[in-house]
Coordinates of N, CA and C in Angstrom, one line a residue:
X477 N -9.8 11.3 12.4 CA -8.5 10.6 12.0 C -9.1 9.2 11.2
X478 N -10.3 8.5 11.8 CA -10.6 7.2 11.0 C -11.0 7.5 9.7
X479 N -11.8 8.7 9.8 CA -12.3 9.3 8.3 C -11.2 9.4 7.5
X480 N -10.3 10.0 7.9 CA -9.1 10.3 6.8 C -8.6 9.0 6.5
X481 N -8.6 8.2 7.3 CA -7.9 6.8 6.9 C -8.7 6.0 5.9
X482 N -10.1 6.3 6.0 CA -11.0 5.6 5.0 C -10.8 6.1 4.1
X483 N -10.6 7.6 3.9 CA -10.3 8.1 2.5 C -9.4 8.2 1.6
X484 N -8.1 7.6 2.7 CA -6.9 7.4 2.4 C -6.7 5.9 1.7
X485 N -7.4 5.0 2.2 CA -7.8 3.8 1.8 C -8.6 3.6 0.5
X486 N -9.7 4.5 0.6 CA -10.4 4.5 -0.8 C -9.5 5.1 -1.8
X487 N -8.7 6.3 -1.8 CA -8.1 6.7 -2.8 C -6.9 5.5 -3.2
X488 N -6.3 5.2 -2.4 CA -5.4 3.9 -2.9 C -6.3 2.7 -3.6
X489 N -7.4 2.3 -3.2 CA -7.9 1.4 -3.8 C -8.4 1.9 -5.3
X490 N -8.9 3.1 -5.5 CA -8.8 3.8 -6.5 C -8.0 3.8 -7.6
X491 N -6.7 4.1 -6.8 CA -5.7 4.2 -7.9 C -5.1 2.7 -8.3
X492 N -5.2 2.0 -7.5 CA -4.9 0.4 -7.6 C -5.6 0.0 -9.0
X493 N -7.1 0.4 -9.0 CA -7.6 -0.1 -9.8 C -7.3 0.6 -11.2
X494 N -7.0 2.1 -10.9 CA -6.8 2.9 -12.3 C -5.3 2.1 -12.9
X495 N -4.4 1.8 -12.0 CA -3.1 1.3 -12.3 C -3.2 0.2 -13.3
X496 N -4.6 -0.8 -13.2 CA -4.6 -1.8 -13.9 C -5.2 -1.7 -15.3
X497 N -5.4 -0.3 -15.8 CA -6.1 0.3 -16.7 C -5.6 -0.1 -18.2
X498 N -5.9 -0.3 -19.0 CA -5.2 -0.5 -20.5 C -4.9 0.6 -21.1
X499 N -5.5 2.0 -20.5 CA -5.1 3.2 -21.0 C -4.0 3.6 -20.4
X500 N -3.1 3.8 -21.6 CA -1.7 4.1 -20.9 C -1.5 5.6 -19.9
X501 N -2.2 6.6 -20.3 CA -2.4 7.7 -19.4 C -3.1 7.6 -18.2
X502 N -4.0 6.7 -18.0 CA -4.6 6.5 -16.9 C -3.8 5.8 -15.9
X503 N -3.0 4.8 -16.3 CA -2.4 3.9 -15.6 C -1.2 4.5 -14.9
X504 N -0.1 5.6 -16.0 CA 1.0 6.2 -15.4 C 0.5 7.4 -14.2
X505 N -0.7 7.9 -14.4 CA -1.3 8.8 -13.5 C -1.5 8.3 -12.0
X506 N -2.1 7.1 -12.4 CA -2.2 6.2 -10.9 C -1.1 5.7 -10.5
X507 N -0.2 5.5 -11.2 CA 1.1 4.9 -10.7 C 2.0 6.1 -10.0
X508 N 1.7 7.3 -10.8 CA 2.5 8.4 -10.0 C 1.5 8.8 -8.6
X509 N 0.1 8.5 -8.6 CA -0.5 9.0 -7.5 C 0.0 7.9 -6.0
X510 N 0.3 6.8 -6.5 CA 0.7 5.7 -5.5 C 2.0 6.0 -5.3
X511 N 2.8 6.2 -5.8 CA 4.3 6.7 -5.5 C 4.5 8.1 -4.6
X512 N 3.5 9.0 -4.9 CA 3.0 10.0 -3.9 C 3.0 9.6 -2.6
X513 N 1.5 8.7 -2.5 CA 1.1 8.4 -1.5 C 1.8 7.3 -0.4
X514 N 2.9 6.8 -0.9 CA 3.9 6.0 -0.4 C 4.3 6.6 0.9
X515 N 4.7 7.8 0.8 CA 5.3 8.8 2.0 C 4.3 8.9 3.1
X516 N 2.9 8.2 2.9 CA 2.3 8.4 4.2 C 2.3 7.0 5.0
X517 N 2.4 7.5 6.6 CA 2.8 6.4 7.3 C 1.5 5.3 7.3
X518 N 0.5 5.5 7.0 CA -0.6 4.2 7.1 C -0.8 3.7 5.6
X519 N 0.1 4.2 4.6 CA 0.2 3.6 3.3 C 0.3 2.0 3.2
X520 N 1.3 1.4 3.9 CA 1.5 0.1 4.1 C 0.3 -0.6 4.6
X521 N -0.3 -0.1 5.6 CA -1.0 -0.7 6.6 C -2.2 -0.9 5.7
X522 N -2.8 0.3 4.9 CA -3.7 0.0 4.1 C -3.6 -0.9 3.0
X523 N -2.4 -1.1 2.1 CA -2.1 -1.9 1.6 C -2.4 -3.3 1.8
X524 N -2.1 -3.4 3.3 CA -2.0 -4.7 3.6 C -3.5 -5.0 3.9
X525 N -4.6 -4.1 4.4 CA -5.9 -4.4 4.5 C -6.7 -4.5 3.2
X526 N -6.1 -4.0 2.1 CA -6.7 -4.1 0.9 C -6.3 -5.4 0.2
X527 N -5.2 -6.1 0.4 CA -4.6 -7.4 -0.1 C -5.7 -8.4 0.8
X528 N -5.9 -8.3 2.0 CA -6.7 -9.3 2.6 C -8.1 -9.0 2.4
X529 N -8.7 -8.1 1.6 CA -10.0 -7.9 1.9 C -10.6 -9.0 0.7
X530 N -11.4 -9.7 1.1 CA -12.1 -10.7 0.2 C -13.4 -9.9 -0.6
X531 N -13.7 -8.8 -0.2 CA -14.6 -8.0 -1.0 C -14.3 -7.4 -2.3
X532 N -12.6 -7.5 -2.6 CA -12.3 -6.6 -3.6 C -11.9 -7.7 -4.7
X533 N -11.5 -7.2 -6.0 CA -11.4 -8.1 -7.0 C -9.5 -8.6 -6.7
X534 N -9.5 -9.8 -7.5 CA -8.4 -10.6 -7.1 C -7.2 -9.4 -7.5
X535 N -7.4 -9.2 -8.8 CA -6.2 -8.2 -9.3 C -6.0 -7.0 -8.3
X536 N -7.0 -6.5 -7.8 CA -6.5 -5.3 -7.4 C -5.7 -5.7 -5.8
X537 N -6.2 -7.0 -5.1 CA -5.5 -7.6 -4.0 C -4.2 -7.9 -4.5
X538 N -3.8 -8.6 -5.5 CA -2.9 -8.7 -5.9 C -1.7 -7.6 -6.0
X539 N -2.0 -6.9 -6.9 CA -1.3 -5.5 -6.8 C -1.0 -4.8 -5.7
X540 N -1.7 -4.9 -4.8 CA -1.6 -4.4 -3.5 C -0.5 -5.1 -2.5
X541 N -0.6 -6.4 -2.6 CA 0.6 -7.1 -2.3 C 1.7 -7.0 -3.0
X542 N 1.8 -6.9 -4.0 CA 3.1 -6.3 -4.7 C 3.6 -5.2 -4.3
X543 N 2.7 -4.3 -4.2 CA 3.3 -2.8 -3.7 C 3.5 -2.7 -2.2
X544 N 3.0 -3.7 -1.5 CA 3.2 -3.9 0.0 C 4.7 -4.2 0.1
X545 N 5.0 -5.3 -0.7 CA 6.2 -5.8 -0.7 C 7.4 -4.8 -0.8
X546 N 7.2 -4.0 -2.1 CA 8.0 -3.0 -2.5 C 8.1 -2.1 -1.1
X547 N 7.2 -1.6 -0.9 CA 7.0 -0.9 0.2 C 7.8 -0.8 1.3
X548 N 7.6 -2.3 2.0 CA 8.5 -2.8 3.0 C 10.2 -2.9 2.6
X549 N 10.4 -3.2 1.7 CA 11.7 -3.3 1.0 C 12.4 -1.9 1.2
X550 N 11.5 -0.7 0.5 CA 12.1 0.4 0.6 C 12.0 1.3 1.9
X551 N 11.0 0.8 2.6 CA 10.8 2.1 4.0 C 10.5 1.3 5.3
X552 N 11.1 0.0 5.5 CA 10.8 -1.0 6.8 C 12.1 -0.3 7.8
X553 N 13.2 -0.4 7.2 CA 14.2 -0.1 8.1 C 15.5 0.5 7.4
X554 N 16.0 1.7 8.2 CA 16.9 2.5 7.7 C 18.3 1.9 7.4
X555 N 18.5 0.8 7.9 CA 19.6 0.0 7.4 C 19.7 -0.9 6.4
X556 N 18.4 -1.0 5.6 CA 18.4 -1.9 4.3 C 19.1 -1.1 3.4
X557 N 19.7 -1.9 2.5 CA 20.4 -1.2 1.4 C 19.5 -0.5 0.4
X558 N 18.3 -1.1 0.2 CA 17.4 -0.2 -0.7 C 16.6 0.6 0.1
X559 N 16.7 1.2 1.2 CA 16.0 2.0 2.1 C 15.8 3.3 1.3
X560 N 14.6 4.0 1.5 CA 14.2 5.3 1.0 C 13.6 6.0 2.4
X561 N 13.7 6.9 2.7 CA 12.7 7.6 3.9 C 11.4 7.9 3.1
X562 N 10.4 8.0 4.1 CA 10.5 8.0 5.7 C 10.5 6.1 6.3
X563 N 10.9 6.0 7.2 CA 10.8 4.8 7.9 C 9.4 4.6 8.1
X564 N 9.1 3.2 8.4 CA 7.7 2.7 8.8 C 8.0 3.0 10.3
X565 N 6.7 3.7 11.0 CA 6.7 3.8 12.3 C 6.5 2.7 13.1
X566 N 6.9 2.4 14.0 CA 7.1 1.0 14.9 C 5.8 0.6 15.0
X567 N 4.6 1.4 15.4 CA 3.4 1.1 15.5 C 2.9 0.3 14.4
X568 N 3.2 1.0 13.3 CA 2.5 0.6 12.0 C 3.3 -0.9 11.5
X569 N 4.3 -0.9 11.8 CA 5.2 -2.1 11.6 C 4.7 -3.1 12.4
X570 N 4.2 -3.2 13.6 CA 3.6 -4.0 14.4 C 2.3 -4.5 13.9
X571 N 1.5 -3.3 13.7 CA 0.2 -3.7 12.9 C 0.3 -4.7 11.8
X572 N 1.1 -4.0 11.0 CA 1.4 -5.0 9.5 C 1.8 -6.4 10.0
X573 N 2.6 -6.7 11.0 CA 3.2 -8.0 11.2 C 1.8 -9.0 11.8
X574 N 0.9 -8.3 12.7 CA -0.1 -8.9 13.2 C -1.0 -9.3 12.2
X575 N -1.4 -8.3 11.1 CA -2.1 -8.9 9.9 C -1.4 -9.9 9.0
X576 N 0.0 -10.0 8.9 CA 0.4 -11.0 8.2 C 0.3 -12.2 9.0
X577 N 0.5 -12.1 10.3 CA 0.3 -13.5 11.1 C -1.3 -14.1 11.0
X578 N -2.3 -12.9 11.1 CA -3.6 -13.3 11.0 C -4.0 -14.1 9.9
X579 N -3.2 -13.9 8.6 CA -3.5 -14.1 7.4 C -3.0 -15.4 6.8
X580 N -2.2 -15.9 7.8 CA -1.4 -17.3 7.3 C -2.3 -18.7 7.7

């Protein structure tokens, strides 16, 4: 399971990098991939980890933060106006909250 999580995180990082490409085709493909990955329950958690990683380029971290904000708006709570399934599982919500508190 941890290996699959690491692979997912690497895939997300790769697509974040590609989403910053000046090549329209590469960028659009990466955006599609990120939209598809959004349904994975660990997607938000990996975005949080990426956004806090000092080992990554600022532009990737910044994009991860933007996508995390969008992810939370869409998937955090099924009573929110802009909600789209799936809802973030409670254990993942707690981990994201913990990361946010530690990052302050």
